Structure formats: structure tokens, C-alpha cells
Short mmCIF file of C-alpha atoms in Angstrom, two decimals:
data_model
loop_
_atom_site.label_atom_id
_atom_site.label_comp_id
_atom_site.label_asym_id
_atom_site.label_seq_id
_atom_site.Cartn_x
_atom_site.Cartn_y
_atom_site.Cartn_z
CA ASP A 2 8.82 -9.14 -3.69
CA ALA A 3 6.26 -9.32 -0.91
CA LYS A 4 5.44 -12.86 0.19
CA THR A 5 1.86 -12.02 1.11
CA THR A 6 -1.41 -11.47 -0.71
CA GLN A 7 -4.06 -9.08 0.58
CA PRO A 8 -7.30 -7.75 -0.89
CA PRO A 9 -6.75 -4.24 -2.24
CA SER A 10 -9.64 -2.71 -0.36
CA MET A 11 -12.31 -3.40 2.24
CA ASP A 12 -15.13 -1.48 3.87
CA CYS A 13 -16.31 -1.76 7.45
CA ALA A 14 -19.12 -0.10 9.36
CA GLU A 15 -18.11 1.95 12.37
CA GLY A 16 -18.44 -0.05 15.58
CA ARG A 17 -18.29 -3.38 13.82
CA ALA A 18 -15.35 -5.77 13.75
CA ALA A 19 -12.97 -5.38 10.82
CA ASN A 20 -11.47 -8.68 9.67
CA LEU A 21 -8.51 -8.23 7.33
CA PRO A 22 -7.25 -11.41 5.64
CA CYS A 23 -3.73 -12.17 4.50
CA ASN A 24 -2.46 -15.11 2.51
CA HIS A 25 1.13 -16.25 3.05
CA SER A 26 1.11 -19.75 1.63
CA THR A 27 4.91 -19.96 1.23
CA ILE A 28 5.71 -18.98 4.81
CA SER A 29 8.66 -20.79 6.38
CA GLY A 30 8.88 -22.23 9.86
CA ASN A 31 11.05 -19.40 11.18
CA GLU A 32 9.00 -16.57 9.71
CA TYR A 33 6.77 -14.30 11.71
CA VAL A 34 3.65 -12.51 10.49
CA TYR A 35 3.68 -8.77 11.15
CA TRP A 36 0.93 -6.23 10.69
CA TYR A 37 1.44 -2.51 10.24
CA ARG A 38 -0.93 0.22 9.19
CA GLN A 39 -0.36 3.58 7.56
CA ILE A 40 -2.78 6.40 7.97
CA HIS A 41 -2.55 8.85 5.10
CA SER A 42 0.95 10.32 4.72
CA GLN A 43 2.03 9.26 8.22
CA GLY A 44 4.70 6.76 9.21
CA PRO A 45 3.56 3.14 9.39
CA GLN A 46 2.32 2.09 12.81
CA TYR A 47 3.17 -1.32 14.24
CA ILE A 48 0.06 -3.27 15.22
CA ILE A 49 0.92 -6.84 16.15
CA HIS A 50 2.99 -9.86 15.19
CA GLY A 51 2.82 -13.61 15.71
CA LEU A 52 4.49 -16.89 14.87
CA LYS A 53 1.87 -19.61 15.19
CA ASN A 54 -0.29 -18.86 18.19
CA ASN A 55 -3.10 -16.34 18.15
CA GLU A 56 -2.08 -13.01 19.62
CA THR A 57 -4.00 -10.12 21.12
CA ASN A 58 -2.97 -6.68 22.27
CA GLU A 59 -4.72 -3.41 22.98
CA MET A 60 -5.04 -2.64 19.29
CA ALA A 61 -6.03 -5.88 17.61
CA SER A 62 -6.09 -9.65 17.51
CA LEU A 63 -4.12 -11.82 15.12
CA ILE A 64 -5.49 -15.20 14.15
CA ILE A 65 -3.06 -17.53 12.35
CA THR A 66 -4.35 -20.72 10.79
CA GLU A 67 -2.94 -24.01 12.00
CA ASP A 68 -1.01 -24.56 8.76
CA ARG A 69 0.23 -20.94 9.01
CA LYS A 70 -0.62 -20.28 5.37
CA SER A 71 -3.00 -17.45 6.17
CA SER A 72 -3.91 -15.07 8.93
CA THR A 73 -6.58 -12.54 9.87
CA LEU A 74 -6.14 -9.24 11.65
CA ILE A 75 -9.18 -8.34 13.71
CA LEU A 76 -10.01 -4.83 14.85
CA PRO A 77 -12.82 -5.61 17.29
CA HIS A 78 -14.67 -2.29 17.19
CA ALA A 79 -13.57 -0.26 14.19
CA THR A 80 -13.67 3.52 14.39
CA LEU A 81 -13.27 6.17 11.71
CA ARG A 82 -9.67 6.62 12.90
CA ASP A 83 -8.92 3.06 11.85
CA THR A 84 -9.27 4.06 8.19
CA ALA A 85 -5.80 3.28 6.80
CA VAL A 86 -3.77 0.97 4.59
CA TYR A 87 -3.00 -2.25 6.44
CA TYR A 88 0.13 -4.20 5.57
CA CYS A 89 0.70 -7.87 6.30
CA ILE A 90 4.43 -8.71 6.22
CA VAL A 91 6.25 -12.01 6.61
CA ARG A 92 9.81 -11.87 7.84
CA PRO A 93 12.25 -14.39 9.26
CA PHE A 94 13.48 -14.47 12.80
CA ASN A 95 17.14 -15.36 13.19
CA TYR A 96 18.14 -15.86 16.76
CA GLY A 97 20.85 -13.46 17.81
CA GLY A 98 20.53 -11.10 14.90
CA SER A 99 18.36 -8.55 13.23
CA GLN A 100 16.13 -9.59 10.39
CA GLY A 101 16.80 -6.63 8.17
CA ASN A 102 14.37 -4.52 6.27
CA LEU A 103 10.64 -4.96 5.92
CA ILE A 104 9.24 -5.73 2.48
CA PHE A 105 5.95 -3.93 2.00
CA GLY A 106 3.34 -5.04 -0.50
CA LYS A 107 0.38 -2.94 -1.56
CA GLY A 108 -1.66 -3.71 1.56
CA THR A 109 -5.41 -3.44 2.10
CA LYS A 110 -7.05 -0.05 2.16
CA LEU A 111 -9.64 -0.26 4.93
CA SER A 112 -12.39 2.34 4.87
CA VAL A 113 -14.45 2.59 8.03
CA LYS A 114 -17.78 4.22 7.29
CA PRO A 115 -20.21 5.86 9.73
CA GLU B 18 9.05 6.77 26.01
CA ALA B 19 9.84 9.02 23.07
CA GLY B 20 9.30 7.52 19.65
CA VAL B 21 11.38 7.84 16.52
CA THR B 22 11.84 11.45 15.54
CA GLN B 23 12.74 12.85 12.15
CA SER B 24 13.75 16.29 10.95
CA PRO B 25 12.90 18.36 9.12
CA THR B 26 9.21 17.66 8.62
CA HIS B 27 9.26 19.19 5.17
CA LEU B 28 12.19 20.00 2.88
CA ILE B 29 12.09 21.80 -0.44
CA LYS B 30 15.09 21.64 -2.74
CA THR B 31 15.82 22.27 -6.37
CA ARG B 32 17.14 19.77 -8.85
CA GLY B 33 20.86 19.16 -8.49
CA GLN B 34 21.04 20.22 -4.84
CA GLN B 35 21.81 17.98 -1.89
CA ALA B 36 19.37 17.05 0.88
CA THR B 37 20.16 15.87 4.39
CA LEU B 38 17.50 14.15 6.47
CA ARG B 39 17.93 13.21 10.11
CA CYS B 40 16.55 10.48 12.34
CA SER B 41 16.75 9.85 16.07
CA PRO B 42 15.86 6.29 17.08
CA ILE B 43 14.01 5.14 20.14
CA SER B 44 16.32 5.10 23.15
CA GLY B 45 18.12 1.75 23.32
CA HIS B 46 17.57 0.91 19.66
CA THR B 47 20.74 0.29 17.66
CA SER B 48 19.30 -0.35 14.19
CA VAL B 49 18.03 2.38 11.90
CA TYR B 50 16.28 1.78 8.60
CA TRP B 51 15.46 4.26 5.86
CA TYR B 52 12.56 3.82 3.45
CA GLN B 53 11.28 5.90 0.54
CA GLN B 54 7.61 6.26 -0.33
CA ALA B 55 7.08 8.11 -3.57
CA LEU B 56 3.58 9.37 -4.39
CA GLY B 57 1.33 6.50 -5.35
CA LEU B 58 4.08 3.95 -4.80
CA GLY B 59 4.80 1.56 -1.99
CA LEU B 60 7.43 1.78 0.69
CA GLN B 61 10.83 0.92 -0.74
CA PHE B 62 13.77 -0.03 1.45
CA LEU B 63 16.76 2.32 1.15
CA LEU B 64 19.38 1.67 3.81
CA TRP B 65 19.94 -0.22 7.04
CA TYR B 66 22.44 0.81 9.71
CA ASP B 67 23.27 -1.17 12.80
CA GLU B 68 25.89 -0.40 15.42
CA GLY B 69 27.33 2.32 13.20
CA GLU B 70 27.78 0.12 10.14
CA GLU B 71 25.84 -0.04 6.89
CA ARG B 72 24.37 -3.55 6.83
CA ASN B 73 22.36 -3.49 3.64
CA ARG B 74 21.04 -1.15 0.99
CA GLY B 75 18.12 -1.33 -1.38
CA ASN B 76 18.09 -0.88 -5.13
CA PHE B 77 18.94 2.82 -5.14
CA PRO B 78 21.82 4.67 -6.83
CA PRO B 79 24.96 5.60 -4.87
CA ARG B 80 23.86 9.23 -4.59
CA PHE B 81 21.65 7.96 -1.77
CA SER B 82 23.95 7.53 1.20
CA GLY B 83 23.96 7.96 4.91
CA ARG B 84 25.62 7.21 8.16
CA GLN B 85 24.91 6.29 11.73
CA PHE B 86 26.48 8.18 14.59
CA PRO B 87 27.83 6.78 17.89
CA ASN B 88 24.55 7.74 19.61
CA TYR B 89 22.74 5.63 16.95
CA SER B 90 21.08 8.61 15.31
CA SER B 91 21.33 8.62 11.55
CA GLU B 92 21.28 10.90 8.58
CA LEU B 93 20.33 10.24 4.99
CA ASN B 94 22.02 12.24 2.27
CA VAL B 95 20.69 12.52 -1.24
CA ASN B 96 23.07 14.14 -3.72
CA ALA B 97 22.34 15.57 -7.14
CA LEU B 98 18.61 15.65 -6.47
CA GLU B 99 16.28 14.64 -9.26
CA LEU B 100 12.59 15.41 -9.58
CA GLU B 101 11.69 11.78 -8.95
CA ASP B 102 13.37 11.93 -5.54
CA SER B 103 10.31 13.79 -4.30
CA ALA B 104 8.85 11.46 -1.72
CA LEU B 105 8.12 10.78 1.91
CA TYR B 106 11.28 9.48 3.58
CA LEU B 107 10.66 7.29 6.58
CA CYS B 108 13.03 6.20 9.27
CA ALA B 109 12.45 3.21 11.53
CA SER B 110 14.40 1.87 14.47
CA SER B 111 14.60 -1.48 16.19
CA SER B 112 16.44 -3.36 18.88
CA ARG B 113 18.02 -6.79 18.48
CA LEU B 114 17.72 -7.60 22.14
CA GLY B 115 15.40 -10.48 22.85
CA GLY B 116 13.01 -11.76 20.24
CA PRO B 117 12.06 -10.48 16.79
CA ASP B 118 13.16 -6.91 16.21
CA THR B 119 9.98 -4.94 15.68
CA GLN B 120 10.56 -1.78 13.67
CA TYR B 121 8.97 1.45 14.84
CA PHE B 122 8.58 4.28 12.36
CA GLY B 123 8.96 8.00 12.64
CA PRO B 124 6.56 10.51 11.08
CA GLY B 125 8.70 10.99 8.00
CA THR B 126 10.28 13.86 6.09
CA ARG B 127 8.45 15.09 3.02
CA LEU B 128 11.07 16.02 0.39
CA THR B 129 9.96 18.07 -2.57
CA VAL B 130 12.36 18.60 -5.47
CA LEU B 131 11.50 21.46 -7.80
#
């Protein structure tokens, strides 16, 4: 079972920031938070991941609370092309080895509206 | 850098036939994962190959099988096709070198069983 809880759907106005929350209250110390998105019928696209510090890349920012029990993915200026299902995934990091498969929940369907 | 590629894009089979799906990972990636996404359902983990070996499989019957070749490409075979095998089959690849192994997905193969 997925170890995260996300709202099933959210709306965002084009050009505004989209803030997608994720609850992972049972996260362990060696577990990372990953975000992927899936645009209709395409393969999931990696967005960003983090352990405990806030992270930013060209696509988004990831804000992780100090207790690591929740996080927020921020798309700073949402466009219509950002309409997708966004998945928040928690997975362990084991030094020297792969962490195996991803466990996808239902995600948040983000609709960006003009 | 080329991403994960999958072939064919679409595949139509009849019940009882066999289907073979192919995946080429990102250059330098040694792990390949297969996922199934049936219509209206979430992404379900199928198989994980690393360095030519099957490392783990999801809760699928033995008629779902595959292999990984010396060049790290992989194929997924589905025998005795059933109607409910109709789905989008996604392949992802990752590298274990340095840090968490982020999985990158291909565009998928849409399998239709008639």
C-alpha cells in the first residue's frame, strides 16, 4: 500500500502557483519523498525528490516540513500543460543498492484552468 | 541523452495469444522495471530486473514473465492473454550509481486484447 495521502483533485488558475500537498506521517529516517506526474496515457515523468531539505529544480520546488511528515510540491507558474495526475511517493534509500519498485497511490489530479 | 524507449507503441492481440513487449533503458542504467496500468486503475508493479537477474515481481500470475539481456534491454512476455490484460505497460530504468536510484519511464505500450 502507498504510504502517502494526497487530495484526489485540485484546480489551479493558469499562471498562478500550484501547491500540491502530501501527507507521509509514517515516513522513516532513510526514506525519500519523490514526486512524479502522469499526463493522460503517457509514462510518468519524474519531477523532483528530497530527503529533508527543500529542493528546487527547473520544474518545481519541494518543501518538506521539519518533522518530515508532510511535503508540498510547488509549480511556480502553472500552465495548461501542467494538467496531470501528480504522485507523491515515499521510498527508502539503501546505500549501495537499488530501492526496488515504486508504489503508486491514486495521486492528485491537477486541473489548470485558463 | 536518449530516454527510455518502448516498442511497439500499440499491440492488438486476441485472447489466448502471447504478447512480447520490449524496453530499452537509458544508457548506463542497469535496472529495468515493468508496471501495468489498466484502465481506471493505478500503476501496479510487475517485474524488476537488475544486472540480468529478476530481483522481484509483483502480485501477477506466472504467465507474466520477462528477461533482461546483456545490454540491459528487457522484454516482457505475457502468455495466454486474457481480456483483463488490456492495459498500458510501462517500463522504467534506473542506475544504482551514486545516490537514490531515480526511475525514468518510457512512453508505454498499449496492449489491447480482443
